[in-house]
C-alpha positions as MATLAB code, in Angstrom:
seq = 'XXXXXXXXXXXXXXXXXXXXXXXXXXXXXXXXXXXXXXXXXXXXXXXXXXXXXXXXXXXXXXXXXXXXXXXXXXXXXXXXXXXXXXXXXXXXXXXXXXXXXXXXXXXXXXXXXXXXXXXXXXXXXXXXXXXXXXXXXXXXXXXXXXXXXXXXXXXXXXXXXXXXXXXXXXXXXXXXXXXXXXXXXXXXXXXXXXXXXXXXXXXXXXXXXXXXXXXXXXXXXXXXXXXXXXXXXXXXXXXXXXXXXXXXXXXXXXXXXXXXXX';
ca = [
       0.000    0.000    0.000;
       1.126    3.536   -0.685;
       0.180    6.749    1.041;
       1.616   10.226    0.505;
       2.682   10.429    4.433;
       5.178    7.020    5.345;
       4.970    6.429    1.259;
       5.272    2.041    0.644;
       3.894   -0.088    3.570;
       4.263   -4.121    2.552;
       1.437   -6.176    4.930;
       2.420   -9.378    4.367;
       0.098  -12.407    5.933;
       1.459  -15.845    5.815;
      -0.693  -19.085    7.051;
      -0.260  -22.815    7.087;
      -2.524  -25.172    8.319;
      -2.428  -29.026    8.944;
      -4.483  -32.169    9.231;
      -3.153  -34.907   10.715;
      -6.483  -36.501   11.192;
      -9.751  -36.007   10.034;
     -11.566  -34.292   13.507;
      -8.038  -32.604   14.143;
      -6.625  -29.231   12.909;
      -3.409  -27.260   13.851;
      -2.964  -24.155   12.241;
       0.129  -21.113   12.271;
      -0.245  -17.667   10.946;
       2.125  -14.656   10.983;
       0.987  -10.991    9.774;
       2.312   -7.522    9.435;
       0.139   -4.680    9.780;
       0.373   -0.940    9.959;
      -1.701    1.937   10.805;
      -0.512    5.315    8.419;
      -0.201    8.560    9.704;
      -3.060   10.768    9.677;
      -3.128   14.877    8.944;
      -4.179   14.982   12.711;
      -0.305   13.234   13.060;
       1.291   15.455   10.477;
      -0.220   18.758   10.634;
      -2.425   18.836   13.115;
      -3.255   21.105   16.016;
      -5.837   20.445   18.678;
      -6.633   22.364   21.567;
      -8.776   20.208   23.805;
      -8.469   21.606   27.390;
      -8.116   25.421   28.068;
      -8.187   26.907   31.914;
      -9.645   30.134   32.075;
      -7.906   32.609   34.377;
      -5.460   35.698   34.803;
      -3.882   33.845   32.917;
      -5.845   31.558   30.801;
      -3.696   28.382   30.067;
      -4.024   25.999   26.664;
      -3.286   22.884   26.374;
      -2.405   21.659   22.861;
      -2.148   18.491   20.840;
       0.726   19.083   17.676;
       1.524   16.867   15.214;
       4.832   16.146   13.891;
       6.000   16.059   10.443;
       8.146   13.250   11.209;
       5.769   10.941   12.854;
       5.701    7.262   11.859;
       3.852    4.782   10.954;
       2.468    2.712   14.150;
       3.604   -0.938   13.419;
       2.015   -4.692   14.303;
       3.828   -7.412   13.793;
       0.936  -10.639   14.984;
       1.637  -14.547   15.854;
      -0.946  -17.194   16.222;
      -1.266  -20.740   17.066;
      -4.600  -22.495   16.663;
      -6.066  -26.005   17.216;
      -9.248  -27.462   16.624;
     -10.567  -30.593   17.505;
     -14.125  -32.696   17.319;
     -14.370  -35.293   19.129;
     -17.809  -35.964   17.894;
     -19.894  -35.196   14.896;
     -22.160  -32.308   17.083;
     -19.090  -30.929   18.930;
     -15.968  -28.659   17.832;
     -13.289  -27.250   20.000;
     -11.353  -24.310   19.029;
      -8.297  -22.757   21.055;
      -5.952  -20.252   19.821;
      -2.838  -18.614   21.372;
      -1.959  -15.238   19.922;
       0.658  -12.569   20.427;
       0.824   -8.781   18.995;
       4.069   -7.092   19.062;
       2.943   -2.925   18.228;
       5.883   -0.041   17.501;
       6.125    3.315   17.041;
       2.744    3.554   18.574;
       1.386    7.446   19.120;
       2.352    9.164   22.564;
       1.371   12.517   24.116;
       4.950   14.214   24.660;
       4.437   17.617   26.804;
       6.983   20.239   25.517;
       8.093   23.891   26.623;
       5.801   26.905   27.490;
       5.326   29.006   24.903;
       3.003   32.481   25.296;
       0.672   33.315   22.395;
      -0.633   36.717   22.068;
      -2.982   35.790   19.295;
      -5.528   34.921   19.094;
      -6.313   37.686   22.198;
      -6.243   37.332   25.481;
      -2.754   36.804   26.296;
      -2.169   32.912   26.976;
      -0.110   30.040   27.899;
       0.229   27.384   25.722;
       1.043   23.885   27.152;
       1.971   21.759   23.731;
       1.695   18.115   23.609;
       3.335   16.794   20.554;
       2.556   13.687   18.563;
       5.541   11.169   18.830;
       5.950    7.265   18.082;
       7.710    6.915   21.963;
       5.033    3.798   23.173;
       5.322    0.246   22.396;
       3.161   -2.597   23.367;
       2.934   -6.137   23.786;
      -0.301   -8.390   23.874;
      -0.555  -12.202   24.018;
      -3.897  -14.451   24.955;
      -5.736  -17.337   24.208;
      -9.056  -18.058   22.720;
     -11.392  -21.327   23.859;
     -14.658  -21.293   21.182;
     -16.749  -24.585   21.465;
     -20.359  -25.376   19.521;
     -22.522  -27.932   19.929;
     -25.808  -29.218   18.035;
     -27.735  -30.700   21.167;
     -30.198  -31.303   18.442;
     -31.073  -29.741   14.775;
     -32.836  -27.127   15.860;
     -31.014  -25.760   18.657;
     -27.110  -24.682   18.769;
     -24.859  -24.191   21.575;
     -21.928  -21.678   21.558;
     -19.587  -20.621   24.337;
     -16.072  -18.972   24.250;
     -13.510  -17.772   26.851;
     -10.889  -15.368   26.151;
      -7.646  -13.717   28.236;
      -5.603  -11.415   27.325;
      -2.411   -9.550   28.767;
      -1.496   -5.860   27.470;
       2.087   -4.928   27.911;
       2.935   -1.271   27.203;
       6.224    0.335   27.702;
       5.911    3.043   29.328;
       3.191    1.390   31.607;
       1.027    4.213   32.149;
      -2.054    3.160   30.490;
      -2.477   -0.742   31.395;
      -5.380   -2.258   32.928;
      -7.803   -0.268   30.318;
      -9.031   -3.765   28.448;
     -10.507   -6.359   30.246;
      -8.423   -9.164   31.049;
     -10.884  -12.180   31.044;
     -14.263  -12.299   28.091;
     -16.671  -15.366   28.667;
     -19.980  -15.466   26.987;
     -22.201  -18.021   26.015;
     -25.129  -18.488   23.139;
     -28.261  -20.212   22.467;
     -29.701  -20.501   19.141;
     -33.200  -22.060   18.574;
     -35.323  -22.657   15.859;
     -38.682  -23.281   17.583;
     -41.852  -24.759   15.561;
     -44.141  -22.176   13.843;
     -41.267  -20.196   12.420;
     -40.164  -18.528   15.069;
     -36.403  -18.230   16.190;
     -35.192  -17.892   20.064;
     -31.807  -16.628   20.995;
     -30.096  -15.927   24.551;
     -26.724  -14.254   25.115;
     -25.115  -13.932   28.307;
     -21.142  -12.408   28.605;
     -19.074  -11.484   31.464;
     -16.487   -8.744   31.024;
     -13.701   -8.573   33.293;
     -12.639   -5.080   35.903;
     -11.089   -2.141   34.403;
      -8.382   -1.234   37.172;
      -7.316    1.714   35.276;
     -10.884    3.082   35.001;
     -12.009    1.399   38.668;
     -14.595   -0.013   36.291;
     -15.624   -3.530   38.250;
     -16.708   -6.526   36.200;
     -20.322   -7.074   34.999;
     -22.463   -9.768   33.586;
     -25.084   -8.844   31.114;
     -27.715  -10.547   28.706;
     -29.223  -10.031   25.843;
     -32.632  -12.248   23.983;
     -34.345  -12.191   20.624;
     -37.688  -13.661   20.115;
     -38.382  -13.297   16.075;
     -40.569  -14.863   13.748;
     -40.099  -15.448    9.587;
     -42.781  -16.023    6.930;
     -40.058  -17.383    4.370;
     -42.758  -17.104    1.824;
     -42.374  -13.263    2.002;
     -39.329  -12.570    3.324;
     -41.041  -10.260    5.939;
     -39.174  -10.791    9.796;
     -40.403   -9.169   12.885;
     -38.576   -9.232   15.852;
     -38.192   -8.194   19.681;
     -35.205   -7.533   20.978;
     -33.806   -7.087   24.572;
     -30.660   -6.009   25.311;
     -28.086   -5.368   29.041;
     -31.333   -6.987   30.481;
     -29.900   -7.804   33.946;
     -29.761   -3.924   35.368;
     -31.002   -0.418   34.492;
     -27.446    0.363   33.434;
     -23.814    0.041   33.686;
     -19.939    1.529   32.548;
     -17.981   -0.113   30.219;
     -15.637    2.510   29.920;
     -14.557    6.256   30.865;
     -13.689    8.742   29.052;
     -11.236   10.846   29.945;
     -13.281   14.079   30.381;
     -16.675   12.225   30.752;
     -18.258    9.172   32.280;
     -21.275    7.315   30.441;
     -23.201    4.173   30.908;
     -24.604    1.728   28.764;
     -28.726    1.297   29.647;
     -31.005   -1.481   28.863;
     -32.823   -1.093   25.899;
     -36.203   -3.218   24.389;
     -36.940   -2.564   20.645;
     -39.021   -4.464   18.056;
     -37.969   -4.567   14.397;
     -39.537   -5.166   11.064;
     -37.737   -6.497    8.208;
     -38.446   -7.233    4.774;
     -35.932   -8.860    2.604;
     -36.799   -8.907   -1.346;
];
């Protein structure tokens, strides 16, 4: 790929995969991505956060004409096994090495008399100082109890490494959920959801356990669907993350749809 700010960027993938037996799979893959700079990188200024006052103080965001491009270089080792016809097992190990990622560096004062009043600027400039390592694993089963009704559950974990350390614990170390998929008689489909997410310790976010159900029903004469939905039914409402200059909460919601597929 070419781009008029890092100019050629090669993002290679490579996979093999292996059968040694009919119900088992082992599979490899190795990847290269990248993420470009932007003009927000390049040019950019951005003055998020001023503090009124004799006085008034600015905080600024500047980009850099030298920034670089934010590099991923990704390793994964997979495995899947059935051990009968209605079951699959899937685990996967991964691990994401990230470079020249963007960081906030705060420079000199400078004083700006325009535009008026008189104020102090507090830049932050765009530079490629953070790196980061992840590295997980992935369980994913499904089972057919019976042809009309599937079974799904998966567990993840994941570690994030970044150096400098300053913003860890801001993804949620352990993901479980679990699915069931029904197709009932009359046309009508039944599915439950629940998850569990892991504590934010950056954000003091603890963990929660939601769940989410659809009830629809298909005339597959007309294509014509109609559906109620329910989703975060457990509670009224709760954080999955903070922003840094606001907090916000995802609520339970109830909807019905209508669709029509022609």
């Amino acid at each position: 790929e070419h781009n008029d700010y890092s100019g050629f960027e090669a993002q290679p993938s490579a996979r093999l995969s292996w059968s040694p037996h009919e119900r088992h799979q082992v599979w490899l893959a190795a990847s290269r991505a990248v993420r470009t700079p932007s003009i927000i990188d390049h040019d950019g200024k951005l003055t998020p956060i001023i503090i009124s006052g004799g006085l008034p103080i600015v905080f600024s965001v500047f980009g850099q004409r030298d920034f670089q491009t934010e590099e991923l270089l990704s390793y994964e080792l997979g495995y899947r096994i059935r051990p009968a016809e209605a079951l699959t097992l899937d685990l996967a190990f991964f691990t994401n090495i990230y470079d020249h990622l963007r960081s906030g560096e705060v420079g000199g004062f400078i004083v700006e008399t325009s535009p008026t009043p008189v104020h102090l600027v507090i830049p932050v400039n765009l530079e490629n100082n953070l790196n980061a390592k992840t590295y997980g694993a992935e369980l994913a089963s499904n089972l057919q109890i019976a042809p009309w009704w599937l079974l799904q559950a998966n567990a993840s974990y994941l570690r994030v490494n970044l150096d400098p350390s300053t913003d860890e614990g801001r993804d949620p170390r352990f993901q479980t959920w679990i699915r069931s998929a029904q197709n009932l008689p009359g046309n009508l489909t039944f599915d439950v959801m629940a998850r569990y997410v892991s504590r934010l310790p950056a954000f003091d976010l603890d963990s929660y356990v939601e769940t989410d159900a659809r009830l629809a029903w298909r005339d597959p004469d007309s294509g014509v669907e109609v559906a109620l939905v329910g989703q975060n039914l457990m509670r009224g409402s709760h954080p999955e993350f903070l922003a840094e200059t606001r907090h916000s909460e995802i609520q339970r919601a109830v909807y019905a749809s209508l669709t029509w597929r022609f």
